[in-house]
């Protein structure tokens, strides 16, 4: 007998801070046989709003596309405007950008861990993950006044020069996360309850990655080496050594996606440490004026956000406001793929599989 | 090397090809009837298969709207933009048989710009809900 399970918006995952969506599943004997996804409950019309704001205001608004990785949104927007207007970014700012982007990646992955373990019933890991994330929120608050890093990256550089005190606090936070990471990894590899719950479910093959436009850690955990930080470097990534994430278990299931993100936190810690060693002294920003008007033309920039390839397209008509702004977000395609991924899986795994994709609903709806 | 192939392909489809102003890459303007066939031919060419659709969107124009597809050549990161101008009475062929994930993007340009794309469900709304 088929049973229809209806989840009203937001109820599917009360713990998700990414925003509400509706998931309607059909099951037969505990196996999901049909999935209908509905999005758009947090559509804010950000792209249309940007047409009414100048570039400076637009940068401070665009990070609401994905508040879990605000610096990545800011970086993509700033890079596109800089390409259009020929704005030079100081060397020090390039390194500070790498530090901010990697700190935001660590913070986002810790939030992923919090959500997943909460749905798994591993409340202790969940609490420790969110406690660890607080360290990074504090760092962003210290740096730019916003706990999520809104507006940290600006057109022409970064909002503030990174002081020695700030860099010292980063080192301390990284040290704490390294210890935490070793313990968490141990839990996932040696705890049979956690491992058996995740292993072998929600398999994403290499073919599916290409066919469904999957990017970021979800693609890399399936063995597809797609990373814009190294294939099309921006900020100071071209001057950093590629920190390869070694994953013996790149099988593409939910377990691999969790382990991959844990490994990626480790790689980000190494990248930040390397950036801290190499950061030059100097100016942190070549600021642009409020009525900055790049020449007529268009630019499109993609960056590697914690969820995958995040793109911004900006078209200028020569005025101080964009003629057209458009965001291409990884969660948009991952959310689409979730409907396919859940098919033939067990109902009790639906929450975990959704969490394993690390979809940000705010990014889907824009 | 892919650029020479792209030039040849665009010439075959009588598209106007030009370099991008601020970034590495090319732009081609196509007629509506050649929209889908061009991408099928691009995907069939072995050396051009690394071009992946990353963005599909539209903007208003004097005629009606301009649809543009943003492609990226994965190995080098080069951009390739394909544009097509059409009136709002026209129906654009779907790209879902080349990239299956284009369906949500096509749904979006239908909702936001009223551009009809073959296969798009007009009763469904992703962003602008009837009931909200």
Short mmCIF file of C-alpha atoms in Angstrom, two decimals, chain A residues 19-179:
data_model
loop_
_atom_site.label_atom_id
_atom_site.label_comp_id
_atom_site.label_asym_id
_atom_site.label_seq_id
_atom_site.Cartn_x
_atom_site.Cartn_y
_atom_site.Cartn_z
CA UNK A 19 15.37 28.13 5.19
CA UNK A 20 12.11 26.31 4.63
CA UNK A 21 11.11 24.09 1.74
CA UNK A 22 8.46 21.49 1.20
CA UNK A 23 9.14 17.82 0.60
CA UNK A 24 6.40 15.40 -0.28
CA UNK A 25 7.38 11.75 -0.28
CA UNK A 26 5.57 8.60 -1.28
CA UNK A 27 6.69 5.40 0.36
CA UNK A 28 6.03 1.74 -0.11
CA UNK A 29 7.15 -0.62 2.63
CA UNK A 30 9.51 1.97 4.08
CA UNK A 31 11.14 2.69 0.71
CA UNK A 32 10.74 6.09 -0.92
CA UNK A 33 9.01 5.70 -4.28
CA UNK A 34 8.22 9.29 -5.16
CA UNK A 35 9.55 12.71 -4.21
CA UNK A 36 8.15 16.16 -4.92
CA UNK A 37 10.18 19.16 -3.84
CA UNK A 38 8.88 22.67 -3.58
CA UNK A 39 11.10 25.68 -3.06
CA UNK A 40 10.69 29.42 -3.16
CA UNK A 41 9.36 30.11 0.33
CA UNK A 42 12.26 32.46 1.05
CA UNK A 43 12.54 34.04 -2.39
CA UNK A 44 13.67 37.61 -1.70
CA UNK A 45 14.24 38.80 -5.26
CA UNK A 46 17.86 39.66 -4.47
CA UNK A 47 18.83 39.82 -8.16
CA UNK A 48 16.10 42.38 -8.88
CA UNK A 49 16.96 44.39 -5.75
CA UNK A 50 20.58 44.64 -6.88
CA UNK A 51 19.46 46.54 -9.99
CA UNK A 52 18.24 49.33 -7.69
CA UNK A 53 21.40 49.49 -5.55
CA UNK A 54 24.79 50.88 -6.42
CA UNK A 55 27.76 48.50 -6.52
CA UNK A 56 28.86 49.35 -2.99
CA UNK A 57 25.38 48.71 -1.56
CA UNK A 58 24.98 45.65 -3.79
CA UNK A 59 28.07 44.02 -2.32
CA UNK A 60 26.70 44.52 1.19
CA UNK A 61 23.39 42.94 0.19
CA UNK A 62 24.52 40.03 -1.99
CA UNK A 63 25.93 38.02 0.94
CA UNK A 64 22.34 37.29 1.98
CA UNK A 65 22.20 34.84 -0.94
CA UNK A 66 23.96 32.31 1.30
CA UNK A 67 24.44 33.56 4.82
CA UNK A 68 26.34 30.39 5.77
CA UNK A 69 29.18 31.35 3.42
CA UNK A 70 28.79 35.13 3.23
CA UNK A 71 32.47 35.82 2.40
CA UNK A 72 32.20 33.58 -0.70
CA UNK A 73 29.20 35.60 -1.97
CA UNK A 74 31.04 38.86 -1.28
CA UNK A 75 34.20 37.55 -2.97
CA UNK A 76 32.37 36.50 -6.15
CA UNK A 77 30.55 39.85 -6.39
CA UNK A 78 33.72 41.85 -5.67
CA UNK A 79 35.78 39.86 -8.19
CA UNK A 80 33.16 40.44 -10.91
CA UNK A 81 33.02 44.20 -10.26
CA UNK A 82 36.82 44.37 -10.08
CA UNK A 83 37.05 42.58 -13.45
CA UNK A 84 34.59 45.07 -14.95
CA UNK A 85 36.13 48.20 -13.46
CA UNK A 86 39.79 47.14 -13.64
CA UNK A 87 40.21 47.62 -9.87
CA UNK A 88 43.58 46.50 -8.49
CA UNK A 89 43.54 44.57 -5.21
CA UNK A 90 46.55 44.97 -2.87
CA UNK A 91 48.66 41.90 -2.15
CA UNK A 92 47.87 41.85 1.56
CA UNK A 93 44.14 41.92 0.81
CA UNK A 94 44.52 38.89 -1.48
CA UNK A 95 45.93 36.88 1.44
CA UNK A 96 43.36 38.19 3.92
CA UNK A 97 40.67 37.12 1.44
CA UNK A 98 42.07 33.57 1.41
CA UNK A 99 42.09 33.53 5.22
CA UNK A 100 38.49 34.79 5.43
CA UNK A 101 37.24 32.40 2.76
CA UNK A 102 38.89 29.41 4.42
CA UNK A 103 37.65 30.39 7.89
CA UNK A 104 34.15 30.62 6.45
CA UNK A 105 34.61 27.18 4.84
CA UNK A 106 35.61 25.68 8.19
CA UNK A 107 32.65 27.38 9.89
CA UNK A 108 30.22 26.18 7.22
CA UNK A 109 31.49 22.58 7.39
CA UNK A 110 31.18 22.65 11.19
CA UNK A 111 27.57 23.77 10.76
CA UNK A 112 27.08 20.88 8.33
CA UNK A 113 28.44 18.52 10.98
CA UNK A 114 26.11 20.03 13.58
CA UNK A 115 23.02 19.51 11.41
CA UNK A 116 23.93 16.01 10.30
CA UNK A 117 24.83 14.69 13.74
CA UNK A 118 21.71 16.27 15.22
CA UNK A 119 19.58 14.31 12.74
CA UNK A 120 21.69 11.20 13.40
CA UNK A 121 20.93 11.46 17.11
CA UNK A 122 24.57 12.05 18.04
CA UNK A 123 23.76 15.03 20.26
CA UNK A 124 27.22 15.16 21.85
CA UNK A 125 29.03 15.65 18.51
CA UNK A 126 26.35 18.11 17.46
CA UNK A 127 26.91 20.27 20.57
CA UNK A 128 30.68 20.18 20.24
CA UNK A 129 30.49 21.09 16.53
CA UNK A 130 28.37 24.15 17.17
CA UNK A 131 30.62 25.14 20.11
CA UNK A 132 33.63 24.89 17.78
CA UNK A 133 31.84 27.00 15.19
CA UNK A 134 31.35 29.74 17.76
CA UNK A 135 35.13 30.30 17.69
CA UNK A 136 34.86 31.28 14.03
CA UNK A 137 31.78 33.44 14.59
CA UNK A 138 33.73 35.26 17.29
CA UNK A 139 36.64 35.73 14.87
CA UNK A 140 34.36 37.26 12.24
CA UNK A 141 32.71 39.48 14.84
CA UNK A 142 36.12 40.69 15.92
CA UNK A 143 37.14 41.37 12.34
CA UNK A 144 34.08 42.98 10.75
CA UNK A 145 31.41 43.27 13.43
CA UNK A 146 29.21 40.58 11.90
CA UNK A 147 29.29 37.07 13.36
CA UNK A 148 28.63 35.53 9.93
CA UNK A 149 31.19 37.64 8.07
CA UNK A 150 28.77 39.86 6.16
CA UNK A 151 30.61 42.51 4.19
CA UNK A 152 34.08 41.29 5.21
CA UNK A 153 35.30 41.28 1.59
CA UNK A 154 34.87 44.57 -0.27
CA UNK A 155 35.38 45.82 -3.81
CA UNK A 156 39.11 46.54 -4.03
CA UNK A 157 40.15 44.53 -0.98
CA UNK A 158 38.84 43.73 2.47
CA UNK A 159 36.98 45.80 5.05
CA UNK A 160 39.76 46.14 7.65
CA UNK A 161 43.44 45.43 7.90
CA UNK A 162 44.10 42.18 9.75
CA UNK A 163 45.84 43.15 12.98
CA UNK A 164 48.43 40.97 14.74
CA UNK A 165 45.93 40.33 17.53
CA UNK A 166 43.38 39.03 15.03
CA UNK A 167 45.93 36.75 13.35
CA UNK A 168 47.02 35.43 16.76
CA UNK A 169 43.41 34.58 17.65
CA UNK A 170 43.04 32.74 14.34
CA UNK A 171 46.03 30.54 15.22
CA UNK A 172 44.44 29.70 18.57
CA UNK A 173 41.11 28.81 16.96
CA UNK A 174 42.84 26.56 14.41
CA UNK A 175 44.72 24.78 17.18
CA UNK A 176 41.47 24.03 18.97
CA UNK A 177 39.79 22.80 15.77
CA UNK A 178 42.70 20.47 14.98
CA UNK A 179 42.21 18.67 18.29
#
